[in-house]
JSON list of C-alpha atoms in Angstrom, two decimals:
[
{"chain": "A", "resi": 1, "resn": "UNK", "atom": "CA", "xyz": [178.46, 15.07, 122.56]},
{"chain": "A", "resi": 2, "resn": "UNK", "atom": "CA", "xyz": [176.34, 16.65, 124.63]},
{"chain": "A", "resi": 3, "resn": "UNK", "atom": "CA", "xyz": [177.57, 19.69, 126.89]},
{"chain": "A", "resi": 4, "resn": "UNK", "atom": "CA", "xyz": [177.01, 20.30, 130.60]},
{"chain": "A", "resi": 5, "resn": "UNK", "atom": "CA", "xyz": [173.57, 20.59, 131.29]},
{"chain": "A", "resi": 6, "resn": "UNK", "atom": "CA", "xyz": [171.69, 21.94, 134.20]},
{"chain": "A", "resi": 7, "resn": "UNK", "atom": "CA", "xyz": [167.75, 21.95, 135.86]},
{"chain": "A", "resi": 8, "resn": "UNK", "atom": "CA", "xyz": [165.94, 23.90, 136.53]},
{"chain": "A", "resi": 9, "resn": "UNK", "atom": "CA", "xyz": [167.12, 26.91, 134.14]},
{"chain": "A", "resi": 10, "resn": "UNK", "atom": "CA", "xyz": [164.74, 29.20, 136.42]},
{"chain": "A", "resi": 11, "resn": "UNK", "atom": "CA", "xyz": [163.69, 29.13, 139.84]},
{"chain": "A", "resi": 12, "resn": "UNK", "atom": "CA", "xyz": [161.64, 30.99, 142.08]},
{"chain": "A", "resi": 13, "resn": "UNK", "atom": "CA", "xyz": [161.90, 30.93, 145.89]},
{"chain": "A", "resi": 14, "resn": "UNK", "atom": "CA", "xyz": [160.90, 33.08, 149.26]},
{"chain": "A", "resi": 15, "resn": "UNK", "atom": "CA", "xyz": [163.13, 33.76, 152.25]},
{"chain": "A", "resi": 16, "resn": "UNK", "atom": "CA", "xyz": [163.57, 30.64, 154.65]},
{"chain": "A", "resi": 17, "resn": "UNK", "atom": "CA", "xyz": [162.96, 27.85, 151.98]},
{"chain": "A", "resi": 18, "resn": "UNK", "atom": "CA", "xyz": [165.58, 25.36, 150.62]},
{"chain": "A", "resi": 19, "resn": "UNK", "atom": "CA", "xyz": [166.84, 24.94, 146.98]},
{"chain": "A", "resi": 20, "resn": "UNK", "atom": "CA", "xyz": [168.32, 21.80, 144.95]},
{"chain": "A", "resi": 21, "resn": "UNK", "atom": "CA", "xyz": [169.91, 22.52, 141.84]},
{"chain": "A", "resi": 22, "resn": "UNK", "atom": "CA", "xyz": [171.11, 19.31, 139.25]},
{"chain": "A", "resi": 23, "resn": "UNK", "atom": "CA", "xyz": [173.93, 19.18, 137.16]},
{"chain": "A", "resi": 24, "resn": "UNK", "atom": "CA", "xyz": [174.88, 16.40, 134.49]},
{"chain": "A", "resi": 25, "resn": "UNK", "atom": "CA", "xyz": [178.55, 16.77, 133.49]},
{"chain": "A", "resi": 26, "resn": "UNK", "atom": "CA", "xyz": [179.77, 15.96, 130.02]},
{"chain": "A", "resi": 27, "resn": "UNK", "atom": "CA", "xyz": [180.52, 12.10, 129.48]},
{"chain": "A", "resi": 28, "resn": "UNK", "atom": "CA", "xyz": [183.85, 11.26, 130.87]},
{"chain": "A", "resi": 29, "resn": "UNK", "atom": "CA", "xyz": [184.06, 14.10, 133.41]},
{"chain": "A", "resi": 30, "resn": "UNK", "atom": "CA", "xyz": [184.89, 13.23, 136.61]},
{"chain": "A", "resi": 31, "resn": "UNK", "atom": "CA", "xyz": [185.27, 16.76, 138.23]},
{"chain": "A", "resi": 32, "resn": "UNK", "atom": "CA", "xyz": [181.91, 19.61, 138.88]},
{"chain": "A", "resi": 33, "resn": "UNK", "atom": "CA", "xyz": [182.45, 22.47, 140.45]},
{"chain": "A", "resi": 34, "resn": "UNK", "atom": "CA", "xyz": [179.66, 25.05, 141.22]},
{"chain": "A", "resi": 35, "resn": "UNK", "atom": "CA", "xyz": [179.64, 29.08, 140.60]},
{"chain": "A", "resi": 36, "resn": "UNK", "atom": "CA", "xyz": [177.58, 31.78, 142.01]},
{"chain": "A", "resi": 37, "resn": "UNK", "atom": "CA", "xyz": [177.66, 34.84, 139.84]},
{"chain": "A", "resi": 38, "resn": "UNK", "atom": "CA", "xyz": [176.06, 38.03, 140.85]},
{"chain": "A", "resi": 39, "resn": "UNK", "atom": "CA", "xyz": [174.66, 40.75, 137.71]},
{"chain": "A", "resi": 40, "resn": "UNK", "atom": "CA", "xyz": [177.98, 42.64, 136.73]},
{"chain": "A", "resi": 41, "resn": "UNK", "atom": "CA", "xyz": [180.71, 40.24, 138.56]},
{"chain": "A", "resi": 42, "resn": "UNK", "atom": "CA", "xyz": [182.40, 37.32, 137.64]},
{"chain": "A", "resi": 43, "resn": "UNK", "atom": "CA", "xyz": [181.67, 34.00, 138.93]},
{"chain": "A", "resi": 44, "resn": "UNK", "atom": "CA", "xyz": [182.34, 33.12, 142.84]},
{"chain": "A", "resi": 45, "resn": "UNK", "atom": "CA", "xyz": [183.53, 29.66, 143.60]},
{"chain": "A", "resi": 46, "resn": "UNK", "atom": "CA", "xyz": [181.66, 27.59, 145.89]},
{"chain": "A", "resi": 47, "resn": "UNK", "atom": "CA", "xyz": [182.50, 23.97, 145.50]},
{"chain": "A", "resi": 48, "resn": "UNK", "atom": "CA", "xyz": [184.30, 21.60, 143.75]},
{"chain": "A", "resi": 49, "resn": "UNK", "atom": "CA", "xyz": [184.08, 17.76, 143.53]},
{"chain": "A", "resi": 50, "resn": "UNK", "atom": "CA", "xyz": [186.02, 15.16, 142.06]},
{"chain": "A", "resi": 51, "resn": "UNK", "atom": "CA", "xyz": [185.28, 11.46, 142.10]},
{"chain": "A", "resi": 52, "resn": "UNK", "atom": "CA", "xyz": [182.40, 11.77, 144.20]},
{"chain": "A", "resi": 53, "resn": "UNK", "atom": "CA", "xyz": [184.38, 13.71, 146.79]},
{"chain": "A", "resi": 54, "resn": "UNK", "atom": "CA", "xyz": [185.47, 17.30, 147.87]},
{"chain": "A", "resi": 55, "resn": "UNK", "atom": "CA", "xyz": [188.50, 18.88, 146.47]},
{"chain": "A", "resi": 56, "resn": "UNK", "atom": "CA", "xyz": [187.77, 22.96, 147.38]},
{"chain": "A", "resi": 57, "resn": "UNK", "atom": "CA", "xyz": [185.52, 24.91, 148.99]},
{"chain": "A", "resi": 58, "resn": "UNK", "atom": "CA", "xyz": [185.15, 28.28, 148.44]},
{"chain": "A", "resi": 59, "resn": "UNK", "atom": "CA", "xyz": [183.76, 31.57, 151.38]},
{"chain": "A", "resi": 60, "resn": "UNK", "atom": "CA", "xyz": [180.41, 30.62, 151.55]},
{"chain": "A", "resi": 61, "resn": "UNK", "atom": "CA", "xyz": [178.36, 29.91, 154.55]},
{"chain": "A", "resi": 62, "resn": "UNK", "atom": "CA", "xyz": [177.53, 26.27, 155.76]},
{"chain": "A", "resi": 63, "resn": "UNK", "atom": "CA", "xyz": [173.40, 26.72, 154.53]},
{"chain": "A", "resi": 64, "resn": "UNK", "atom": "CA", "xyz": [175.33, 26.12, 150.97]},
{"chain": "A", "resi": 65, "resn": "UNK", "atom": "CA", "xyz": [176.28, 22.41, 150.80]},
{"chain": "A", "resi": 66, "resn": "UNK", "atom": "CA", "xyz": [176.69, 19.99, 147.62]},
{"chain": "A", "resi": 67, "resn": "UNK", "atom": "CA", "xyz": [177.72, 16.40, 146.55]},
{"chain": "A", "resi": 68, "resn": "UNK", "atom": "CA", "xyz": [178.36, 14.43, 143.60]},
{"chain": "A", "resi": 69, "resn": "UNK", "atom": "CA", "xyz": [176.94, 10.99, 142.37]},
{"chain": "A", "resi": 70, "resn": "UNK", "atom": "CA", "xyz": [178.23, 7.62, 140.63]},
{"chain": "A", "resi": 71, "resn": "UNK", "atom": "CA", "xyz": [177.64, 8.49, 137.78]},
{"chain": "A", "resi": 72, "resn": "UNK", "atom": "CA", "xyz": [179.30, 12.22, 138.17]},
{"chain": "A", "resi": 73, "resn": "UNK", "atom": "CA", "xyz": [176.22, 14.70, 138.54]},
{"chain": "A", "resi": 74, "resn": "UNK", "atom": "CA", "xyz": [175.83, 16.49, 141.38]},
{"chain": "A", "resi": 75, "resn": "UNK", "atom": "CA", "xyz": [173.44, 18.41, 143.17]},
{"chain": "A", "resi": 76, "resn": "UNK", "atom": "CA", "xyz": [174.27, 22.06, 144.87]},
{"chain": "A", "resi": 77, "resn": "UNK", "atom": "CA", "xyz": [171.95, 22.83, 147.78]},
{"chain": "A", "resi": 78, "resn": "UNK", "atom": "CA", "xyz": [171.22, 25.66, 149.50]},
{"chain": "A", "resi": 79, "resn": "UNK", "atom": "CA", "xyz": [168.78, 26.07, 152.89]},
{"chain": "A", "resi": 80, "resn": "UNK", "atom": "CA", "xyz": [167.05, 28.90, 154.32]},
{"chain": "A", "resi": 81, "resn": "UNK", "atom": "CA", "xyz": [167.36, 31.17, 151.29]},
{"chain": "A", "resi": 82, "resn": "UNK", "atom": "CA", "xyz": [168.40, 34.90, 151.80]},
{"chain": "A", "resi": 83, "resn": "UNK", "atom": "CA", "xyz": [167.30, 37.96, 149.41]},
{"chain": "A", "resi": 84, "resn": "UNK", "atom": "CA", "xyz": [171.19, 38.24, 148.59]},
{"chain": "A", "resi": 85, "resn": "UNK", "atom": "CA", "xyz": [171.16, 34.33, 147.51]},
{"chain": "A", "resi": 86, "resn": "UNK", "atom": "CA", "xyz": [169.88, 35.63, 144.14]},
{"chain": "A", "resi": 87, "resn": "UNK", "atom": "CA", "xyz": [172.01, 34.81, 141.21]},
{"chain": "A", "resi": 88, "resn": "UNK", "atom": "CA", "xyz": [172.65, 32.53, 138.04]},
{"chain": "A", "resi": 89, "resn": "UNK", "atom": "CA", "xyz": [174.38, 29.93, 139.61]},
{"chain": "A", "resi": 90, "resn": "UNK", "atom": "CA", "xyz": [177.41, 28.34, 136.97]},
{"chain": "A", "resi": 91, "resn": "UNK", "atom": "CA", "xyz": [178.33, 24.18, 137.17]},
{"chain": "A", "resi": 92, "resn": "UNK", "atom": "CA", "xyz": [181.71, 23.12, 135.14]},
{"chain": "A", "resi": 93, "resn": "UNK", "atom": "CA", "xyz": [182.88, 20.20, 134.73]},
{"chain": "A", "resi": 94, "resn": "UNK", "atom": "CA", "xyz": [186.39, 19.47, 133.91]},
{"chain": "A", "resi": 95, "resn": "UNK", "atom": "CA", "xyz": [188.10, 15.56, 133.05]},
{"chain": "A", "resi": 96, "resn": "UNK", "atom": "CA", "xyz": [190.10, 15.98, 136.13]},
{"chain": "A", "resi": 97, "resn": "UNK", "atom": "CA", "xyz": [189.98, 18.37, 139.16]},
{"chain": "A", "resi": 98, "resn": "UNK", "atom": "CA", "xyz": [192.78, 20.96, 137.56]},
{"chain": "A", "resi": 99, "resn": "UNK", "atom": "CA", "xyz": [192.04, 20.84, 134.29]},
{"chain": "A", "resi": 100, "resn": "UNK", "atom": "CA", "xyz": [189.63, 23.09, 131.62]},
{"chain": "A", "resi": 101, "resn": "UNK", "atom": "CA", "xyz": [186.17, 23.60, 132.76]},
{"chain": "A", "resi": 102, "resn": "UNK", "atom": "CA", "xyz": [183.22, 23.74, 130.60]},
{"chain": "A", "resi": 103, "resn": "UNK", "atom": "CA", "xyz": [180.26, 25.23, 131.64]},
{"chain": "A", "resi": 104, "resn": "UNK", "atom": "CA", "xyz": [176.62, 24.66, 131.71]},
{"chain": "A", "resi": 105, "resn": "UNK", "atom": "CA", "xyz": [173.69, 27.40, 131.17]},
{"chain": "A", "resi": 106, "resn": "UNK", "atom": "CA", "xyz": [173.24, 27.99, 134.44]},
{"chain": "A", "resi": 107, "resn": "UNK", "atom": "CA", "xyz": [170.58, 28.17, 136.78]},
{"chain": "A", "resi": 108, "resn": "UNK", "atom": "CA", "xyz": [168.51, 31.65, 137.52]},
{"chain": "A", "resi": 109, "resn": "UNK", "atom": "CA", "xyz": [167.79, 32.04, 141.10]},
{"chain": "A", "resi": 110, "resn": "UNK", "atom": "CA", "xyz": [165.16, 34.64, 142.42]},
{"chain": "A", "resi": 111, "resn": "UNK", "atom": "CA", "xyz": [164.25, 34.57, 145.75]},
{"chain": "A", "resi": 112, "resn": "UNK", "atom": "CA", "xyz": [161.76, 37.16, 147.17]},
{"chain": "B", "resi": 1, "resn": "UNK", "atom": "CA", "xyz": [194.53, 36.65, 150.10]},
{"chain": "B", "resi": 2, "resn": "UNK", "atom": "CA", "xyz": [194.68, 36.05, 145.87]},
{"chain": "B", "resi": 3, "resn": "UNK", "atom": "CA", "xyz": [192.83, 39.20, 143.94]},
{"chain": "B", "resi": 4, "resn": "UNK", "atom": "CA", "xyz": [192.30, 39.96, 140.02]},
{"chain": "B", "resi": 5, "resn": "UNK", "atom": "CA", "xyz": [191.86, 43.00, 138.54]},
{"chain": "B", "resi": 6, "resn": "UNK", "atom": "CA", "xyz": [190.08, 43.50, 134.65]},
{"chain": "B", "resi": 7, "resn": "UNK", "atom": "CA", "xyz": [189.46, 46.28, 133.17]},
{"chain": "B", "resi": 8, "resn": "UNK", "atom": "CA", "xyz": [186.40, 47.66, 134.90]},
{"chain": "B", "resi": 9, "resn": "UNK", "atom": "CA", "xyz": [185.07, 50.04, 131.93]},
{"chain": "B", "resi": 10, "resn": "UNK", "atom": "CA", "xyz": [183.45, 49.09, 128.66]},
{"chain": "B", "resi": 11, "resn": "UNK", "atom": "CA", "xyz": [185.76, 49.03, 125.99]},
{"chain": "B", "resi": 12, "resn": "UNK", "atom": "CA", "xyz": [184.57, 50.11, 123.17]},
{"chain": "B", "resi": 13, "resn": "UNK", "atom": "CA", "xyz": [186.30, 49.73, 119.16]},
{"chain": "B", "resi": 14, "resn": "UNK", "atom": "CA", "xyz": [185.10, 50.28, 116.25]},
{"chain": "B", "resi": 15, "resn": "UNK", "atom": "CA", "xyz": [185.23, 46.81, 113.58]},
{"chain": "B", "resi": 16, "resn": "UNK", "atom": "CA", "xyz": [188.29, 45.59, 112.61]},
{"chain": "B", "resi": 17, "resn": "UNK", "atom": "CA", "xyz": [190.41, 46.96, 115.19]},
{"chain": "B", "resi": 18, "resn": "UNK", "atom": "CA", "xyz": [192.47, 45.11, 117.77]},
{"chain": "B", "resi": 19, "resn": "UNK", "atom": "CA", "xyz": [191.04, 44.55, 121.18]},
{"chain": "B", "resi": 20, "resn": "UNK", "atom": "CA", "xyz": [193.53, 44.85, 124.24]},
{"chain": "B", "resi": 21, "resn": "UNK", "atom": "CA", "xyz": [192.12, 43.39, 127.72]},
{"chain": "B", "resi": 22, "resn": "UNK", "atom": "CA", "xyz": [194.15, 43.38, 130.90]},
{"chain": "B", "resi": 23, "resn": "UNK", "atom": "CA", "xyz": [194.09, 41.13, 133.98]},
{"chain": "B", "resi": 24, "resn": "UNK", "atom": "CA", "xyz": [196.27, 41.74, 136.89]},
{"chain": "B", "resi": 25, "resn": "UNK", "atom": "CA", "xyz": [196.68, 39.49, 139.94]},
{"chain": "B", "resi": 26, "resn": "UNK", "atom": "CA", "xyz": [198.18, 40.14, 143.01]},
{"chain": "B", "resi": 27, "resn": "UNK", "atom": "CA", "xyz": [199.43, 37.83, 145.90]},
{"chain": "B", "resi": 28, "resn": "UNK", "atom": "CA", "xyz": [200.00, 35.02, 144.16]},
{"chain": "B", "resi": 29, "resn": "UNK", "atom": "CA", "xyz": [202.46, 32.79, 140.99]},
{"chain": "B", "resi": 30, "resn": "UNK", "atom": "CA", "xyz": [199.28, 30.68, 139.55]},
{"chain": "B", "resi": 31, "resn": "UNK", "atom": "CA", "xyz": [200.62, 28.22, 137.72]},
{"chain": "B", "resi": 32, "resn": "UNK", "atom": "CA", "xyz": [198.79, 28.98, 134.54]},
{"chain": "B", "resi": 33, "resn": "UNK", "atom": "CA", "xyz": [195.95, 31.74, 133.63]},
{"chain": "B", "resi": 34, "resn": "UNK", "atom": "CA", "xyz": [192.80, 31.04, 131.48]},
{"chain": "B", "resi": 35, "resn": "UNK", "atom": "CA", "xyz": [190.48, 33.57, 129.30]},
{"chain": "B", "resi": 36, "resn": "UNK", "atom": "CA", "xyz": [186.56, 33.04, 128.82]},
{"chain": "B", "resi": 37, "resn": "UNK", "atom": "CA", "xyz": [183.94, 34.85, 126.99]},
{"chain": "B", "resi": 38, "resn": "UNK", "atom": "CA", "xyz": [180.43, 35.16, 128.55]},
{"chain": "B", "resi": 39, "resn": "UNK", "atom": "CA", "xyz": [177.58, 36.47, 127.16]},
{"chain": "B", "resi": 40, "resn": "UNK", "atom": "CA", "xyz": [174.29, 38.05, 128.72]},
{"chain": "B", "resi": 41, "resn": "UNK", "atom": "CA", "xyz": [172.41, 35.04, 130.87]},
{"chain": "B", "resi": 42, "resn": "UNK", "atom": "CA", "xyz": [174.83, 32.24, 129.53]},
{"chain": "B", "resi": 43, "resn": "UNK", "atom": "CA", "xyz": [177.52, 30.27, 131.27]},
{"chain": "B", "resi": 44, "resn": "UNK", "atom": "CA", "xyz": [181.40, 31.05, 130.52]},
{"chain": "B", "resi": 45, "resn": "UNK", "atom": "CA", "xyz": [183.16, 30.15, 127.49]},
{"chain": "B", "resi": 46, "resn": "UNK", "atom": "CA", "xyz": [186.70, 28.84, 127.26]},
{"chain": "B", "resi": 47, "resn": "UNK", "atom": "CA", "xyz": [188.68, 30.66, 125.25]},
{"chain": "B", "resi": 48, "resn": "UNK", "atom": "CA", "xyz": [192.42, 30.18, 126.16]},
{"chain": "B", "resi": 49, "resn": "UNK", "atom": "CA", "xyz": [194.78, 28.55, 128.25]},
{"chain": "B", "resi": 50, "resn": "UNK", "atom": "CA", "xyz": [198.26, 29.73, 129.02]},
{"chain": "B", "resi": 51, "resn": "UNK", "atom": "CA", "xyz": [200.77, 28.15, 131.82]},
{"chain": "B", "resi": 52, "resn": "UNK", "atom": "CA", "xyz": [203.43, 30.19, 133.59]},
{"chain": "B", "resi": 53, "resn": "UNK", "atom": "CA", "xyz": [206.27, 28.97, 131.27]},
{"chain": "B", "resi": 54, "resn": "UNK", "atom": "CA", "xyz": [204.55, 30.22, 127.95]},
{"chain": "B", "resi": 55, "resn": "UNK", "atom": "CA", "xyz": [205.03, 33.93, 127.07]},
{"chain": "B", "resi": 56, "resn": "UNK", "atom": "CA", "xyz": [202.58, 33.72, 124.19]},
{"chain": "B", "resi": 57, "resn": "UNK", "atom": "CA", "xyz": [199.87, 31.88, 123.13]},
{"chain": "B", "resi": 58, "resn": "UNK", "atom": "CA", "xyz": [197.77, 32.63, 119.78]},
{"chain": "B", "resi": 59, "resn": "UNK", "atom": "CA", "xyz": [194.14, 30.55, 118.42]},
{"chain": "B", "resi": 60, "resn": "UNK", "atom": "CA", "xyz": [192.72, 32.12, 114.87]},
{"chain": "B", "resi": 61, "resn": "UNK", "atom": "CA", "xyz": [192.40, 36.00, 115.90]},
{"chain": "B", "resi": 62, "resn": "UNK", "atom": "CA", "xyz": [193.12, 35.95, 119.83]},
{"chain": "B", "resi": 63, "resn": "UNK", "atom": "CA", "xyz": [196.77, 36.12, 121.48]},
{"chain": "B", "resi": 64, "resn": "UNK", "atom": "CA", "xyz": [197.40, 35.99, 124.98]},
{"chain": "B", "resi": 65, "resn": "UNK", "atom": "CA", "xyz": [200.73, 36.95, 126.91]},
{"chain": "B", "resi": 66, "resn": "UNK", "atom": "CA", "xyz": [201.58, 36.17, 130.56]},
{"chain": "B", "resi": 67, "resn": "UNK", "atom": "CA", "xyz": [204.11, 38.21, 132.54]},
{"chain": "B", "resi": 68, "resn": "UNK", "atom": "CA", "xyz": [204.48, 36.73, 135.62]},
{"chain": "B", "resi": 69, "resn": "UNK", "atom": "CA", "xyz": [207.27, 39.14, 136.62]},
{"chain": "B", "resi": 70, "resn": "UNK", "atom": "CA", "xyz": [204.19, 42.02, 135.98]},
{"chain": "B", "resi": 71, "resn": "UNK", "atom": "CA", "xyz": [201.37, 39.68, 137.11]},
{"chain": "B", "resi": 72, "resn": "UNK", "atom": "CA", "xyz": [199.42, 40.69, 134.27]},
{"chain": "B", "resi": 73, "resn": "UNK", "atom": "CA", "xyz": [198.14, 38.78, 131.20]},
{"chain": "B", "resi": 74, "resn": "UNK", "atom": "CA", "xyz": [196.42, 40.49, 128.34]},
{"chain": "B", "resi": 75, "resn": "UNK", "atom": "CA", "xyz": [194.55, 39.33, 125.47]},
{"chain": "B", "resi": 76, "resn": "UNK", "atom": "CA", "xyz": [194.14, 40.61, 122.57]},
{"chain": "B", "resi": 77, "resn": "UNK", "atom": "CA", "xyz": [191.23, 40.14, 119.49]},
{"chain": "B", "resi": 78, "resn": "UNK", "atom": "CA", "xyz": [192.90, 41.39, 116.28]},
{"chain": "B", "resi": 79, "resn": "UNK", "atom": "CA", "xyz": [190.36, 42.38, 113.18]},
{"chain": "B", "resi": 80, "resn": "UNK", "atom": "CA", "xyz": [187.43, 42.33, 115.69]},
{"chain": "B", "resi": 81, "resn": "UNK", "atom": "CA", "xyz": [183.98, 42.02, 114.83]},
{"chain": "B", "resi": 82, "resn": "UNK", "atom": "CA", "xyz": [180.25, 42.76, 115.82]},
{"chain": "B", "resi": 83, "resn": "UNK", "atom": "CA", "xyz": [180.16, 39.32, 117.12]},
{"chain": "B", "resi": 84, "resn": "UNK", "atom": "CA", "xyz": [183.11, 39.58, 119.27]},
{"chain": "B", "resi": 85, "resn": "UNK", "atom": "CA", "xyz": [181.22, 41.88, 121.13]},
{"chain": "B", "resi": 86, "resn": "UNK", "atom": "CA", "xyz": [180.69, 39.98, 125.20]},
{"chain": "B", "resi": 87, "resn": "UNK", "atom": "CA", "xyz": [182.15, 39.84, 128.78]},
{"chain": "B", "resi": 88, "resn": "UNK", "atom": "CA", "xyz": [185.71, 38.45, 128.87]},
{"chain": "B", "resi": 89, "resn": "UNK", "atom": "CA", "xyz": [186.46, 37.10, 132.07]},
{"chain": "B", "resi": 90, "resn": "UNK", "atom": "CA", "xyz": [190.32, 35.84, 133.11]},
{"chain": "B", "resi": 91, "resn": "UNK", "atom": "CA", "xyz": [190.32, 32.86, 135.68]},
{"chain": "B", "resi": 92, "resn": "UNK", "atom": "CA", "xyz": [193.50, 31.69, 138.06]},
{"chain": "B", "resi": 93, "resn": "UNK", "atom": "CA", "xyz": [193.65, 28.30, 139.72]},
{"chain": "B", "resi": 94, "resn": "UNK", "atom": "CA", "xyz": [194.05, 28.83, 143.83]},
{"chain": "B", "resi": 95, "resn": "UNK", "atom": "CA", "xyz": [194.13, 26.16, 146.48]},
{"chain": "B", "resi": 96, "resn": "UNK", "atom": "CA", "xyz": [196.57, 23.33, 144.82]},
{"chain": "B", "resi": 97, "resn": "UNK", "atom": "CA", "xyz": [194.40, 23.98, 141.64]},
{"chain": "B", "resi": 98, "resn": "UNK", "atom": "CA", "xyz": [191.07, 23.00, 143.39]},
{"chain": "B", "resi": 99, "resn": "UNK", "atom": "CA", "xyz": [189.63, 26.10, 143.35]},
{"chain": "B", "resi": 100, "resn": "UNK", "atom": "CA", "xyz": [189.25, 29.05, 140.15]},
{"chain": "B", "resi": 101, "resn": "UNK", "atom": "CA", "xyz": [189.33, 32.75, 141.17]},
{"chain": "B", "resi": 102, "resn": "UNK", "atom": "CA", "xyz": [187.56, 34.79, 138.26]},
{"chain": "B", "resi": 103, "resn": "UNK", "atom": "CA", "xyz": [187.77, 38.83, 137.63]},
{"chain": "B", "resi": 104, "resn": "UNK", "atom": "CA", "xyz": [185.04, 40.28, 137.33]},
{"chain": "B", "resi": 105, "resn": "UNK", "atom": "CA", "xyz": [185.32, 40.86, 133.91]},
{"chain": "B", "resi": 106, "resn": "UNK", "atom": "CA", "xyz": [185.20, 43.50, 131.07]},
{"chain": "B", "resi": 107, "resn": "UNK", "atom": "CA", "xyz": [182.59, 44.63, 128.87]},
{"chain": "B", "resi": 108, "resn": "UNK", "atom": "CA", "xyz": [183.55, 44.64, 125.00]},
{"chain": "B", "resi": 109, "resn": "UNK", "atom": "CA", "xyz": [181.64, 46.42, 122.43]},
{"chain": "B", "resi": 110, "resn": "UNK", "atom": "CA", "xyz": [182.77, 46.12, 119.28]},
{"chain": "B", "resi": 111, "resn": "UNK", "atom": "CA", "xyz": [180.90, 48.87, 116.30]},
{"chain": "B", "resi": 112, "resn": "UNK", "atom": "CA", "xyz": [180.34, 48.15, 112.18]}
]
């Protein structure tokens, strides 16, 4: 079976503009959360969904926002990009919303 | 509010040796603890799952304990090897399970 998978795997950006990042859970998981990990610390919760709607939210300002599909992906958006917005951001998906999570590759975010 | 606390150093060991890592929460009785591995520019790995009323849990060459009088869980990689060598990060469910606290992880090297 294919794992989680996310797009784009890199990503450039400048200060102001807005960013959509994709995730595609693995078949038969209903539950994606999102990460934002910084170089050298572990990764900061920012959202998680579950059957299309949201179960947690973690400290992270309204210009970060996120939802899931039908079918389970989701899509983690984040508008008028700061320097400090620059990280590998994490989706997991889990069967249900407090269960394992498996992760995807990430996404590397630079924004200059 | 909920905090975790790893190791912050490299620990370093030469093959074959057992590897100790400690996590230690504070404010909080999670209701289970989980371990991952992460290596450089790749999403977490689960590694192990343990629940509040489990002292010990063991898979091939890893063991885990939880102390939940302590607040500390450590894990442990007996006859380590080269490729054991990665961040391990320890994770706690927060918010009715919704939402995943990580430490920030710690930094084994492991020599031939």
């Amino acid at each position: 079976d294919a794992g989680v998978t996310q797009s784009p795997t890199h990503l450039i950006k400048t200060r102001g503009q807005h960013v959509t990042l994709r995730c595609s859970p693995i078949s038969g998981h209903k539950s994606v959360s999102w990460y934002q990990q910084v170089l050298g610390q572990g990764p900061q919760f920012i959202f998680q969904y579950y059957e299309k709607e949201e179960r947690g939210r973690g400290n992270f300002p309204d210009r970060f926002s996120a939802r899931q599909f039908p079918n389970y992906s989701s899509e983690l958006n984040v508008n008028a990009l700061l320097l400090g917005d620059s990280a590998l951001y994490l989706c997991a998906s889990s069967r249900d919303a407090q269960e394992t999570q498996y992760f995807g590759p990430g996404t590397r975010l630079l924004v200059l | 509010s909920q905090k975790i606390e790893q190791n912050s150093e490299a620990l370093n060991i030469q093959e074959g040796k057992t590897a100790t890592l400690t996590c230690n929460y504070t404010n909080y009785s999670p209701a289970y603890l989980q371990w991952y591995r992460q290596d450089p520019g790749r999403g977490p790995v689960f590694l192990l799952l343990i629940r509040e009323n489990e002292k010990e849990k063991r898979k091939e060459r890893l063991k885990v304990t939880f102390d939940t009088t302590l607040k500390q869980s450590l894990f442990h990689i007996t006859a380590s090897q080269p490729a054991d060598s990665a961040t391990y990060l320890c994770a706690l469910p927060y918010g009715g399970g919704f939402k995943t606290i990580f430490g920030a992880g710690t930094r084994l090297f492991v020599k031939a």
